[in-house]
Short mmCIF file of C-alpha atoms in Angstrom, two decimals:
data_model
loop_
_atom_site.label_atom_id
_atom_site.label_comp_id
_atom_site.label_asym_id
_atom_site.label_seq_id
_atom_site.Cartn_x
_atom_site.Cartn_y
_atom_site.Cartn_z
CA MET A 1468 180.27 213.47 -147.88
CA ILE A 1469 178.35 211.81 -145.04
CA ILE A 1470 177.22 213.86 -141.79
CA SER A 1471 175.56 212.00 -138.92
CA ASN A 1472 172.66 212.94 -136.84
CA SER A 1473 171.74 215.62 -139.31
CA LEU A 1474 168.67 217.45 -140.26
CA TYR A 1475 168.37 217.92 -144.22
CA VAL A 1476 165.79 220.17 -145.14
CA HIS A 1477 164.98 219.38 -148.88
CA GLU A 1478 162.19 221.82 -148.97
CA ALA A 1479 160.23 223.30 -145.90
CA ASP A 1480 157.83 226.30 -144.97
CA GLY A 1481 159.44 226.01 -141.38
CA PHE A 1482 160.08 224.34 -138.45
CA SER A 1483 160.23 224.46 -134.71
CA LEU A 1484 162.56 223.38 -131.86
CA SER A 1485 161.84 222.98 -128.53
CA LEU A 1486 164.17 224.68 -125.94
CA PRO A 1487 165.17 222.61 -122.63
CA THR A 1488 163.22 225.49 -120.18
CA VAL A 1489 160.61 227.96 -120.60
CA LEU A 1490 162.13 231.11 -120.74
CA PRO A 1491 160.92 234.09 -119.11
CA ARG A 1492 160.39 237.60 -121.26
CA GLY A 1493 163.86 239.45 -120.43
CA LYS A 1494 165.90 236.05 -119.90
CA SER A 1495 168.66 236.15 -121.93
CA LEU A 1496 170.78 233.20 -124.12
CA SER A 1497 173.13 232.24 -126.60
CA ILE A 1498 172.40 230.18 -129.78
CA LYS A 1499 174.40 228.03 -131.59
CA VAL A 1500 173.64 227.12 -135.29
CA LYS A 1501 176.00 224.97 -137.61
CA GLY A 1502 175.07 223.64 -141.15
CA ILE A 1503 176.10 223.85 -144.58
CA ASN A 1504 174.21 225.66 -146.95
CA LEU A 1505 173.32 223.77 -150.88
CA SER A 1506 171.16 226.83 -152.24
CA TYR A 1507 170.44 229.96 -153.10
CA THR A 1508 167.78 230.05 -150.06
CA GLY A 1509 168.98 231.25 -146.34
CA PHE A 1510 166.20 231.36 -143.05
CA LEU A 1511 166.08 233.38 -140.30
CA PHE A 1512 165.47 231.82 -136.84
CA TYR A 1513 163.77 233.46 -133.72
CA LEU A 1514 162.25 232.84 -130.31
CA SER A 1515 158.92 231.75 -129.97
CA ASN A 1516 155.89 230.16 -128.19
CA ASN A 1517 154.36 227.77 -129.44
CA SER A 1518 154.53 229.13 -132.73
CA ILE A 1519 153.82 232.57 -131.68
CA GLN A 1520 156.18 234.69 -133.49
CA MET A 1521 157.84 237.40 -131.83
CA SER A 1522 157.10 241.28 -133.15
CA THR A 1523 158.68 242.78 -136.33
CA PRO A 1524 162.54 242.19 -136.91
CA LYS A 1525 163.39 245.83 -136.41
CA TYR A 1526 162.14 245.50 -132.93
CA THR A 1527 163.12 241.79 -131.78
CA GLU A 1528 165.60 239.25 -131.36
CA PHE A 1529 165.10 238.20 -134.97
CA LEU A 1530 168.04 236.23 -135.67
CA ALA A 1531 169.70 235.82 -139.13
CA GLY A 1532 172.70 238.15 -140.93
CA GLY A 1533 174.98 237.39 -144.00
CA ASP A 1534 176.14 233.79 -143.12
CA THR A 1535 172.39 232.19 -143.13
CA PHE A 1536 172.46 233.51 -147.18
CA LYS A 1537 176.08 232.42 -147.76
CA TYR A 1538 176.48 228.80 -149.62
CA GLY A 1539 178.51 226.30 -147.76
CA ASP A 1540 179.27 226.06 -144.01
CA PHE A 1541 177.52 228.01 -141.87
CA ASP A 1542 178.62 228.67 -137.97
CA ILE A 1543 176.73 231.25 -136.32
CA SER A 1544 176.80 232.19 -132.48
CA ILE A 1545 174.15 234.88 -131.86
CA ASP A 1546 173.05 236.12 -128.07
CA ALA A 1547 169.35 236.64 -127.94
CA THR A 1548 166.91 237.61 -125.29
CA VAL A 1549 163.21 236.84 -124.75
CA LYS A 1550 161.25 240.31 -125.37
CA ASN A 1551 158.39 242.00 -127.92
CA PHE A 1552 156.02 239.00 -128.92
CA ILE A 1553 152.86 240.25 -131.34
CA ASN A 1554 150.42 238.70 -128.69
CA GLN A 1555 151.17 240.86 -125.55
CA GLU A 1556 150.14 238.45 -122.99
CA CYS A 1557 152.71 235.80 -124.52
CA ASN A 1558 155.43 236.45 -121.64
CA SER A 1559 157.80 233.58 -122.11
CA ALA A 1560 159.16 231.66 -124.88
CA ASN A 1561 159.33 227.62 -125.05
CA GLU A 1562 160.82 227.10 -128.86
CA LEU A 1563 163.20 228.06 -131.53
CA THR A 1564 161.81 228.33 -135.05
CA PHE A 1565 162.96 228.35 -138.16
CA LEU A 1566 161.93 230.11 -141.18
CA MET A 1567 162.39 231.99 -144.56
CA PRO A 1568 162.55 235.76 -144.48
CA LYS A 1569 159.25 236.02 -146.36
CA TYR A 1570 156.24 233.29 -144.82
CA SER A 1571 155.57 232.73 -148.76
CA LEU A 1572 158.71 231.22 -149.26
CA LYS A 1573 160.40 228.22 -148.45
CA MET A 1574 163.99 226.80 -146.84
CA LYS A 1575 165.48 224.93 -149.80
CA GLU A 1576 168.80 222.07 -149.63
CA ILE A 1577 169.88 223.18 -146.51
CA ILE A 1578 171.61 221.16 -144.06
CA PHE A 1579 171.40 221.54 -139.91
CA LYS A 1580 174.44 219.70 -138.35
CA SER A 1581 173.50 221.18 -134.94
CA VAL A 1582 171.70 223.60 -133.15
CA SER A 1583 172.42 224.19 -129.23
CA VAL A 1584 171.74 227.34 -126.64
CA VAL A 1585 173.59 228.55 -123.60
CA ILE A 1586 171.18 229.47 -120.70
CA ASP A 1587 172.72 230.43 -117.61
CA GLY A 1588 176.35 229.23 -118.64
CA LYS A 1589 175.03 225.27 -119.66
CA GLU A 1590 175.16 224.15 -122.93
CA THR A 1591 171.94 221.99 -124.41
CA ASP A 1592 171.92 220.54 -127.77
CA LEU A 1593 168.51 220.79 -129.34
CA ASP A 1594 167.15 217.20 -130.70
CA LEU A 1595 166.68 217.62 -134.06
CA SER A 1596 165.08 214.19 -134.83
CA LYS A 1597 162.26 216.33 -132.91
CA ALA A 1598 161.77 219.33 -135.17
CA LYS A 1599 158.21 220.18 -135.65
CA PHE A 1600 157.45 221.06 -139.50
CA TRP A 1601 154.71 223.10 -140.55
CA GLY A 1602 152.92 223.26 -144.09
CA ASP A 1603 154.27 220.61 -146.76
CA SER A 1604 157.88 220.01 -146.28
CA LYS A 1605 160.32 217.30 -147.64
CA LYS A 1606 163.14 216.64 -145.15
CA GLU A 1607 165.16 213.97 -143.65
CA PHE A 1608 166.92 213.28 -140.26
CA GLY A 1609 169.88 210.76 -139.68
CA ASP A 1610 173.23 210.15 -141.63
CA ILE A 1611 173.08 212.32 -144.41
CA THR A 1612 174.94 212.11 -147.59
CA TYR A 1613 175.66 214.67 -150.09
CA ILE A 1614 178.24 215.86 -152.99
CA GLU A 1615 180.81 218.32 -151.89
CA THR A 1616 181.58 220.69 -154.79
CA ASN A 1617 183.17 223.66 -155.12
CA GLN A 1618 180.60 225.09 -157.57
CA LYS A 1619 178.16 227.51 -155.65
CA ASN A 1620 174.62 227.24 -157.09
CA TYR A 1621 174.16 230.67 -155.65
CA ASP A 1622 175.54 233.31 -153.22
CA ILE A 1623 173.48 236.02 -152.67
CA TYR A 1624 176.28 238.77 -151.98
CA SER A 1625 177.90 238.69 -155.63
CA ARG A 1626 174.82 237.70 -157.77
CA PRO A 1627 171.57 239.23 -155.59
CA PHE A 1628 168.12 238.26 -156.70
CA ASN A 1629 170.17 235.35 -158.82
CA VAL A 1630 169.84 238.12 -161.78
CA LYS A 1631 172.72 238.23 -164.51
CA ASP A 1632 174.78 241.16 -164.09
CA GLU A 1633 173.75 243.41 -167.01
CA THR A 1634 170.13 242.62 -165.25
CA TYR A 1635 171.48 244.08 -161.83
CA ALA A 1636 173.20 246.99 -163.37
CA LYS A 1637 169.83 248.08 -165.15
CA MET A 1638 168.08 247.78 -161.45
CA ILE A 1639 170.35 250.54 -160.13
CA ASN A 1640 170.67 252.47 -162.81
CA ALA A 1641 166.92 252.57 -162.81
CA SER A 1642 166.91 254.02 -158.90
CA LEU A 1643 168.33 256.69 -160.39
CA VAL A 1644 165.15 259.68 -160.30
CA SER A 1645 167.06 262.71 -160.32
CA LYS A 1646 170.75 263.95 -159.86
CA GLY A 1647 169.06 267.37 -159.44
CA ASN A 1648 171.76 270.49 -158.93
CA ASN A 1649 174.41 269.04 -157.59
CA TRP A 1650 176.65 272.12 -156.29
CA ARG A 1651 175.78 270.94 -153.26
CA MET A 1652 176.35 267.19 -153.18
CA LYS A 1653 179.62 268.46 -154.86
CA LYS A 1654 180.97 270.44 -151.77
CA VAL A 1655 180.51 267.14 -149.58
CA ILE A 1656 182.58 265.22 -151.99
CA GLU A 1657 184.71 267.48 -152.00
CA LYS A 1658 184.78 267.58 -147.91
CA ILE A 1659 184.71 264.07 -147.44
CA ARG A 1660 187.86 264.08 -149.75
CA LYS A 1661 189.84 266.71 -147.97
CA GLY A 1662 189.18 265.23 -144.43
CA GLU A 1663 186.91 267.76 -143.36
CA THR A 1664 184.01 266.43 -140.88
CA VAL A 1665 181.04 265.84 -142.62
CA TYR A 1666 177.74 265.21 -140.85
CA TYR A 1667 175.74 262.40 -141.90
CA THR A 1668 172.19 262.04 -141.07
CA PRO A 1669 169.62 259.37 -142.22
CA LEU A 1670 166.07 260.50 -141.34
CA GLY A 1671 163.69 258.11 -141.55
CA GLY A 1672 161.22 254.96 -140.65
CA SER A 1673 162.07 251.63 -139.74
CA ILE A 1674 164.20 250.91 -143.08
CA THR A 1675 166.48 253.51 -142.20
CA GLU A 1676 166.72 252.17 -138.61
CA GLY A 1677 167.55 248.97 -140.17
CA GLY A 1678 164.64 246.90 -139.66
CA GLY A 1679 165.05 243.69 -141.43
CA PRO A 1680 168.59 242.38 -140.72
CA ALA A 1681 169.79 240.41 -137.54
CA SER A 1682 171.77 243.71 -136.71
CA PHE A 1683 170.79 247.14 -137.47
CA ARG A 1684 174.01 247.97 -138.14
CA ASP A 1685 173.17 245.99 -141.50
CA GLY A 1686 170.72 248.47 -142.81
CA TYR A 1687 171.52 250.72 -145.46
CA ALA A 1688 172.42 253.81 -143.57
CA TYR A 1689 174.97 252.08 -141.89
CA GLN A 1690 176.60 249.89 -144.94
CA PHE A 1691 176.27 253.99 -146.85
CA HIS A 1692 178.20 255.41 -144.20
CA LYS A 1693 180.84 252.84 -144.42
CA LYS A 1694 181.27 252.61 -148.67
CA LEU A 1695 180.93 256.38 -148.60
CA GLN A 1696 183.77 256.72 -146.40
CA ALA A 1697 186.05 253.91 -147.92
CA ALA A 1698 185.19 255.57 -151.64
CA LEU A 1699 186.27 258.86 -151.04
CA ASN A 1700 188.55 258.83 -148.03
CA PRO A 1701 189.90 255.34 -147.55
CA GLY A 1702 191.06 254.65 -143.95
CA GLY A 1703 189.60 257.75 -142.97
CA SER A 1704 187.06 258.64 -140.15
CA ASN A 1705 185.87 262.33 -141.12
CA ILE A 1706 182.04 261.00 -142.08
CA LEU A 1707 180.41 261.47 -138.63
CA MET A 1708 177.04 259.17 -138.78
CA ASN A 1709 173.97 260.28 -137.01
CA PRO A 1710 171.28 257.61 -137.26
CA CYS A 1711 167.77 259.10 -136.87
CA GLY A 1712 165.49 256.21 -138.29
CA LEU A 1713 163.04 255.56 -136.14
CA GLY A 1714 160.06 252.71 -136.75
CA GLY A 1715 156.31 253.41 -137.98
CA THR A 1716 156.86 257.21 -137.83
CA GLY A 1717 156.75 259.32 -141.27
CA SER A 1718 157.47 262.81 -142.28
CA ALA A 1719 155.30 264.88 -140.07
CA GLU A 1720 156.70 263.22 -136.76
CA GLY A 1721 160.30 264.00 -138.09
CA VAL A 1722 159.18 267.49 -138.54
CA VAL A 1723 158.79 267.34 -134.65
CA ARG A 1724 161.58 265.31 -134.29
CA TYR A 1725 163.93 267.22 -135.98
CA ALA A 1726 165.57 269.84 -133.69
CA GLN A 1727 166.26 267.15 -130.95
CA ASN A 1728 167.44 263.97 -133.13
CA VAL A 1729 168.83 266.19 -135.73
CA ILE A 1730 170.26 268.93 -135.14
CA GLU A 1731 170.60 268.63 -130.55
CA LYS A 1732 171.82 265.36 -130.28
CA THR A 1733 175.47 266.22 -132.64
CA GLY A 1734 175.05 270.03 -132.27
CA HIS A 1735 174.96 270.35 -135.82
CA ALA A 1736 173.41 270.93 -138.64
CA PRO A 1737 173.76 267.75 -141.06
CA ASP A 1738 176.07 267.93 -144.53
CA LEU A 1739 174.19 265.33 -146.00
CA LEU A 1740 170.96 264.45 -145.11
CA ILE A 1741 168.51 261.62 -146.35
CA ILE A 1742 164.95 261.36 -145.90
CA GLU A 1743 163.47 258.21 -146.30
CA PHE A 1744 160.01 258.33 -145.03
CA ALA A 1745 158.40 256.94 -148.88
CA VAL A 1746 156.47 253.98 -147.40
CA ASN A 1747 155.24 255.03 -144.42
CA ASP A 1748 153.51 258.34 -145.57
CA GLU A 1749 150.44 258.05 -147.48
CA ALA A 1750 149.79 260.47 -150.41
CA GLY A 1751 147.84 263.30 -149.82
CA THR A 1752 148.26 263.51 -146.28
CA GLU A 1753 150.03 265.70 -143.49
CA ASN A 1754 153.23 264.10 -144.30
CA ILE A 1755 153.86 265.06 -147.45
CA ARG A 1756 153.75 268.77 -146.27
CA GLY A 1757 156.41 267.58 -143.79
CA PHE A 1758 158.33 266.01 -146.53
CA GLU A 1759 158.47 269.44 -148.21
CA GLU A 1760 158.90 270.90 -144.51
CA LEU A 1761 162.04 268.44 -143.97
CA ILE A 1762 163.75 269.45 -147.19
CA ARG A 1763 163.54 273.27 -146.51
CA LYS A 1764 164.73 272.23 -142.90
CA GLY A 1765 167.84 270.68 -144.27
CA LEU A 1766 168.58 273.45 -147.13
CA SER A 1767 168.43 276.28 -144.73
CA GLY A 1768 169.98 274.86 -142.09
CA ASN A 1769 173.28 274.14 -143.62
CA PRO A 1770 174.29 276.12 -146.76
CA GLU A 1771 176.15 273.22 -147.97
CA CYS A 1772 173.56 270.62 -146.91
CA ALA A 1773 172.79 268.14 -149.85
CA VAL A 1774 169.99 266.50 -149.28
CA ILE A 1775 168.73 263.25 -150.92
CA GLY A 1776 165.27 261.83 -151.46
CA LEU A 1777 165.53 258.23 -150.77
CA TYR A 1778 162.01 256.18 -151.72
CA SER A 1779 162.15 252.68 -150.47
CA ALA A 1780 159.87 249.56 -151.85
CA ALA A 1781 157.14 248.69 -150.50
CA PRO A 1782 154.16 245.86 -151.84
CA TYR A 1783 151.41 247.86 -150.39
CA THR A 1784 152.16 251.51 -150.95
CA ASN A 1785 154.55 254.02 -152.02
CA SER A 1786 154.11 257.62 -152.09
CA GLN A 1787 157.27 258.07 -154.13
CA VAL A 1788 155.23 260.02 -157.29
CA GLU A 1789 153.83 263.22 -155.31
CA LYS A 1790 156.97 263.39 -153.51
CA ILE A 1791 159.58 263.24 -156.52
CA SER A 1792 157.47 266.23 -158.00
CA VAL A 1793 158.21 268.08 -154.64
CA GLY A 1794 162.31 266.95 -154.59
CA GLU A 1795 162.36 268.35 -158.76
CA HIS A 1796 161.25 271.85 -156.74
CA TYR A 1797 164.24 272.20 -154.67
CA GLY A 1798 166.47 270.47 -156.94
CA ILE A 1799 167.68 267.76 -154.42
CA GLN A 1800 169.10 264.20 -155.65
CA GLN A 1801 166.37 261.29 -155.60
CA VAL A 1802 167.00 257.60 -155.55
CA SER A 1803 164.18 255.17 -155.94
CA ILE A 1804 164.86 251.46 -154.62
CA GLN A 1805 160.85 250.67 -156.13
CA ASN A 1806 162.27 251.65 -159.57
CA ALA A 1807 165.34 249.31 -158.82
CA VAL A 1808 163.62 246.10 -157.91
CA ASP A 1809 160.74 246.70 -160.86
CA ASN A 1810 162.98 247.24 -163.41
CA ASN A 1811 164.70 243.22 -163.36
CA ASN A 1812 163.96 242.13 -166.90
CA GLY A 1813 161.34 239.91 -165.21
CA GLU A 1814 164.03 237.57 -164.00
CA PHE A 1815 162.43 237.49 -160.70
CA ASP A 1816 159.20 238.02 -158.81
CA LEU A 1817 159.33 239.84 -155.27
CA SER A 1818 156.41 238.19 -154.74
CA THR A 1819 157.36 234.74 -154.80
CA ASP A 1820 160.86 233.93 -155.03
CA SER A 1821 163.14 237.10 -153.91
CA VAL A 1822 164.98 237.48 -151.15
CA PHE A 1823 164.88 241.19 -151.07
CA TYR A 1824 162.17 241.31 -148.07
CA VAL A 1825 162.15 240.04 -144.76
CA ASP A 1826 158.60 240.84 -144.37
CA TYR A 1827 156.20 242.88 -146.42
CA VAL A 1828 158.33 245.73 -146.35
CA HIS A 1829 161.68 245.40 -144.41
CA PRO A 1830 164.74 244.73 -146.65
CA SER A 1831 166.76 241.69 -145.85
CA THR A 1832 170.73 242.28 -145.49
CA MET A 1833 171.15 241.92 -149.18
CA GLY A 1834 168.07 244.34 -149.89
CA HIS A 1835 169.51 246.83 -147.92
CA THR A 1836 172.93 246.06 -149.51
CA ILE A 1837 171.17 246.95 -152.86
CA MET A 1838 169.81 250.40 -151.37
CA THR A 1839 173.38 251.16 -150.85
CA ASP A 1840 174.14 250.13 -154.05
CA CYS A 1841 171.82 252.68 -155.25
CA LEU A 1842 173.17 255.48 -153.06
CA MET A 1843 176.85 254.77 -153.86
CA ASN A 1844 175.52 254.85 -157.75
CA LEU A 1845 174.36 258.45 -157.06
CA ILE A 1846 177.38 259.69 -155.96
CA ASN A 1847 179.62 258.02 -158.30
CA GLN A 1848 177.41 259.82 -161.12
CA ILE A 1849 177.92 263.10 -159.62
CA ASP A 1850 181.65 262.91 -158.60
CA LYS A 1851 182.21 262.49 -162.78
CA ASP A 1852 179.58 265.61 -163.46
CA ALA A 1853 180.68 268.63 -163.90
CA GLU A 1854 179.54 271.32 -161.03
CA ASP A 1855 176.60 272.99 -160.78
CA THR A 1856 175.76 276.53 -160.68
CA PRO A 1857 174.33 276.84 -156.54
CA ASN A 1858 170.74 277.80 -156.88
CA SER A 1859 168.48 279.45 -154.22
CA ILE A 1860 165.74 278.04 -151.77
CA PRO A 1861 162.76 278.44 -153.73
CA THR A 1862 160.72 281.45 -152.15
CA ASP A 1863 157.43 279.31 -152.92
CA TYR A 1864 156.07 276.13 -151.76
CA LYS A 1865 154.91 273.03 -153.72
CA VAL A 1866 152.10 271.76 -151.47
CA SER A 1867 152.62 272.73 -148.34
CA ASP A 1868 152.63 276.51 -147.19
CA SER A 1869 154.37 278.42 -144.72
CA SER A 1870 151.46 277.13 -142.19
CA PHE A 1871 153.45 274.18 -141.61
CA SER A 1872 157.27 275.55 -141.47
CA GLY A 1873 158.84 277.17 -137.99
CA PHE A 1874 157.98 274.41 -135.90
CA THR A 1875 158.80 274.20 -132.00
CA GLN A 1876 158.75 271.29 -129.88
CA ILE A 1877 157.48 271.38 -126.46
CA LEU A 1878 158.85 269.69 -123.94
CA PRO A 1879 158.34 268.73 -120.18
CA ASP A 1880 160.50 270.88 -117.87
CA TYR A 1881 162.36 267.97 -116.78
CA ALA A 1882 163.86 267.69 -120.08
CA PRO A 1883 167.49 268.24 -120.07
CA GLY A 1884 168.29 272.41 -121.60
CA TYR A 1885 164.70 273.14 -121.15
CA LYS A 1886 163.68 276.59 -121.45
CA GLU A 1887 160.41 278.14 -120.92
CA ASP A 1888 158.56 279.06 -123.85
CA SER A 1889 156.81 282.42 -123.46
CA ASN A 1890 154.40 281.83 -126.18
CA VAL A 1891 152.97 278.70 -124.47
CA LYS A 1892 151.36 277.95 -121.13
CA LEU A 1893 151.35 274.43 -120.02
CA SER A 1894 149.35 272.81 -117.28
CA CYS A 1895 149.43 269.21 -117.17
CA GLY A 1896 146.38 268.42 -115.66
CA SER A 1897 146.12 264.26 -114.88
CA PHE A 1898 149.45 263.59 -117.19
CA THR A 1899 151.83 264.09 -114.41
CA GLU A 1900 154.35 261.32 -114.98
CA ARG A 1901 157.05 260.09 -117.14
CA ASP A 1902 156.58 257.12 -119.94
CA PHE A 1903 159.93 255.42 -119.77
CA GLU A 1904 158.48 253.08 -121.92
CA PRO A 1905 158.05 254.88 -125.33
CA GLN A 1906 158.71 253.22 -128.64
CA HIS A 1907 162.55 252.02 -128.31
CA PRO A 1908 164.11 251.59 -132.02
CA ALA A 1909 167.08 249.16 -132.68
CA ASN A 1910 169.63 251.90 -132.74
CA ASP A 1911 170.59 253.90 -130.04
CA LEU A 1912 168.41 256.48 -131.24
CA LEU A 1913 165.88 258.36 -128.43
CA SER A 1914 162.51 258.36 -129.39
CA TYR A 1915 160.28 260.50 -127.12
CA PRO A 1916 161.94 259.78 -123.95
CA TYR A 1917 160.86 263.76 -122.71
CA ASN A 1918 156.66 262.92 -122.50
CA TRP A 1919 153.99 263.63 -120.32
CA MET A 1920 151.61 260.23 -118.81
CA LYS A 1921 148.61 259.86 -117.31
CA PRO A 1922 148.97 256.81 -115.46
CA GLY A 1923 146.32 253.73 -115.20
CA ARG A 1924 144.29 252.79 -112.18
CA VAL A 1925 146.13 249.68 -110.78
CA SER A 1926 144.65 249.26 -107.41
CA GLU A 1927 141.35 247.44 -107.39
CA ASN A 1928 140.41 248.59 -103.95
CA LEU A 1929 140.00 252.10 -105.91
CA LYS A 1930 137.52 250.80 -108.80
CA ASN A 1931 134.71 252.38 -107.15
CA ILE A 1932 136.31 255.73 -106.78
CA PRO A 1933 136.25 258.33 -109.57
CA ALA A 1934 139.02 258.64 -111.90
CA GLU A 1935 141.28 261.55 -112.28
CA ASN A 1936 140.52 263.18 -115.78
CA ASP A 1937 141.69 266.89 -115.70
CA ALA A 1938 142.89 267.89 -119.28
CA PHE A 1939 146.31 268.11 -120.29
CA ARG A 1940 145.97 271.91 -121.46
CA ILE A 1941 148.25 274.55 -123.53
CA GLU A 1942 147.36 277.92 -124.33
CA LEU A 1943 149.39 279.45 -127.49
CA ASP A 1944 149.81 281.40 -130.50
CA CYS A 1945 149.76 279.14 -133.80
CA LYS A 1946 149.04 277.73 -137.46
CA ASN A 1947 149.45 274.45 -136.76
CA ILE A 1948 149.60 271.61 -133.73
CA LEU A 1949 151.03 268.30 -133.77
CA ILE A 1950 150.43 265.65 -131.46
CA ILE A 1951 152.46 262.36 -131.15
CA TYR A 1952 151.04 260.00 -128.51
CA LYS A 1953 151.71 256.29 -127.62
CA GLY A 1954 149.95 253.91 -129.77
CA THR A 1955 149.74 250.51 -127.73
CA GLY A 1956 148.56 249.94 -123.94
CA CYS A 1957 146.28 252.99 -123.38
CA GLY A 1958 142.86 253.88 -123.55
CA THR A 1959 141.41 256.98 -126.15
CA ALA A 1960 141.46 260.98 -125.89
CA GLU A 1961 139.99 263.46 -126.84
CA VAL A 1962 141.51 266.54 -128.14
CA LEU A 1963 139.85 269.92 -127.65
CA ILE A 1964 140.44 273.07 -129.40
CA ASP A 1965 139.02 276.08 -127.81
CA GLY A 1966 136.58 274.06 -125.72
CA LYS A 1967 135.03 272.00 -128.94
CA VAL A 1968 136.11 268.13 -129.14
CA GLU A 1969 137.72 267.85 -132.86
CA ASP A 1970 138.75 264.57 -132.75
CA THR A 1971 140.15 261.56 -130.66
CA LEU A 1972 143.84 259.81 -129.93
CA ASN A 1973 143.15 255.75 -130.11
CA GLY A 1974 145.97 254.44 -127.59
CA SER A 1975 145.49 250.93 -127.97
CA LYS A 1976 145.60 250.26 -132.24
CA GLU A 1977 148.67 249.06 -132.34
CA SER A 1978 150.02 245.84 -131.62
CA TRP A 1979 153.59 246.82 -131.15
CA ASN A 1980 155.13 250.02 -129.44
CA THR A 1981 155.10 252.40 -132.09
CA SER A 1982 154.24 256.33 -132.16
CA ASN A 1983 151.26 257.92 -133.98
CA PHE A 1984 150.42 261.79 -134.64
CA LYS A 1985 147.74 263.93 -135.59
CA SER A 1986 147.69 267.22 -136.66
CA PHE A 1987 145.20 270.00 -135.88
CA ILE A 1988 144.23 273.67 -136.19
CA LYS A 1989 145.82 274.16 -139.86
CA GLU A 1990 145.80 278.01 -140.11
CA ASN A 1991 147.82 280.60 -142.54
CA GLU A 1992 147.41 283.05 -139.82
CA CYS A 1993 148.76 282.68 -136.58
CA LYS A 1994 146.22 282.88 -133.75
CA HIS A 1995 145.28 282.49 -130.06
CA HIS A 1996 143.83 278.89 -129.23
CA VAL A 1997 143.21 276.33 -126.50
CA VAL A 1998 144.28 273.13 -126.78
CA GLU A 1999 143.30 270.40 -124.16
CA ILE A 2000 143.55 266.62 -124.07
CA ARG A 2001 141.60 264.47 -121.95
CA MET A 2002 140.45 260.62 -121.67
CA ALA A 2003 137.16 260.20 -123.64
CA SER A 2004 133.84 258.92 -121.52
CA GLY A 2005 134.66 255.48 -120.29
CA ASP A 2006 138.50 255.46 -120.05
CA GLU A 2007 139.04 257.61 -117.83
CA ALA A 2008 140.84 255.08 -115.76
CA LYS A 2009 143.38 254.04 -118.62
CA PRO A 2010 146.86 255.31 -119.12
CA PHE A 2011 147.71 257.72 -121.95
CA THR A 2012 150.83 259.29 -123.10
CA ILE A 2013 151.71 262.50 -125.03
CA GLU A 2014 154.85 261.77 -126.54
CA GLY A 2015 155.60 265.06 -128.12
CA ILE A 2016 153.82 268.16 -129.32
CA ALA A 2017 154.98 270.61 -131.87
CA TYR A 2018 153.24 273.97 -133.19
CA SER A 2019 154.12 276.58 -136.01
CA LYS A 2020 153.77 280.28 -135.70
#
């Protein structure tokens, strides 16, 4: 078969096509890509500026989806918006860039018939002959001849990673760390089958948010929702999902977010709670204590709530070993994606030739499908087992103690449903404004919309006037206090406990709009304290946002 005026990529690190005009930040357009995939590889494409890439997939217009990884014809049409470059000073896009989902991999045997963009209603074909390739690439342009066949080299959706069926089964089975005490999960399965309402909450970081695929709705949390409903009550809609994934966050922040994001958002404690922070929580930190507290919140908030500890895969860190012992202490269900990908009989190497990762941590659409299959394997195994005797929540803690439990979030007085806390005396000082641009997740979750912001100096005429630096001040009785603050575009603040500087909060170390947290006080007895936050010397004129505060008593 011959295809005219096409670009045939035999092997390439990536390439860019010039847009017909420079598009400013916030500008929207439609992108259309047509072609034929003749191999097992796929591709992503994103808006760029002279090869300056946009931020990580979960917060950007990283455009891909299942069609780019299927063998055969693809015809993709996606709407996009220019936003969220890694380089914060970059405010426009002039290219459309294509590459594989992991930067060490190459696109192979893909024919691009046409690439066009629609801007302000006008469609323009991009010149494929002027594609700018990088690295050692093998390609051709013109009248492309290829042999059409019905025999697929590889279909990522029918044979993940191109491994044997028995190997895939081994991977899925290896993911099952523990079925725990199944009484609560049996109740959840029974309620779904009967058509009763089941509140399902996946709580975690960017992977739970749906980071990796073009659409966050291709993430495991959403895929599992659909497969669980289809398996236990086909055609029903009685599983109500409350997505609580927020990129860059760990278990300690999950404790702070729990009341507002998990409970208040739906008005119900979850019946099924997934906790996924393994690749965000470093071992031996406050986050491990937070993980234990989240388990206790789930189990105690609803006597029939089933809790799953889900441990994702990442090449750089994973706190699952420490968490597994905590999960065993409470008899919860536990699933390890890291165990799954590690048990592949040597048929692929995650570091060189897999399509599990989009980048260094976020799974591709297929990666999320594998996570879903691992979760469904847990459900199927428990469904076949005899029901266990109910177990009680242990009174003793595994890695934490009661000082890290019972956290109460402090909210600004403008927050909906605000109720004055008699234990808290709060003075905003110079932190009198609201930050309307906190972390924006891909899903519809509100991150920290109710916050306290100290504005920066914006007028050059004020440069000789001393900046206001009145401290944000809280007087309260507590055992612990957690402070969450914006991680980009801010200065450095000092935290004073009872008049003494304890630590600093660096609000400028992140390249994307994530949040950070630090824990203070950490006492076993509730005592009276004064906590103050003020800008550090030299940063008085810079902005700073306190996104959330919670304390235990």
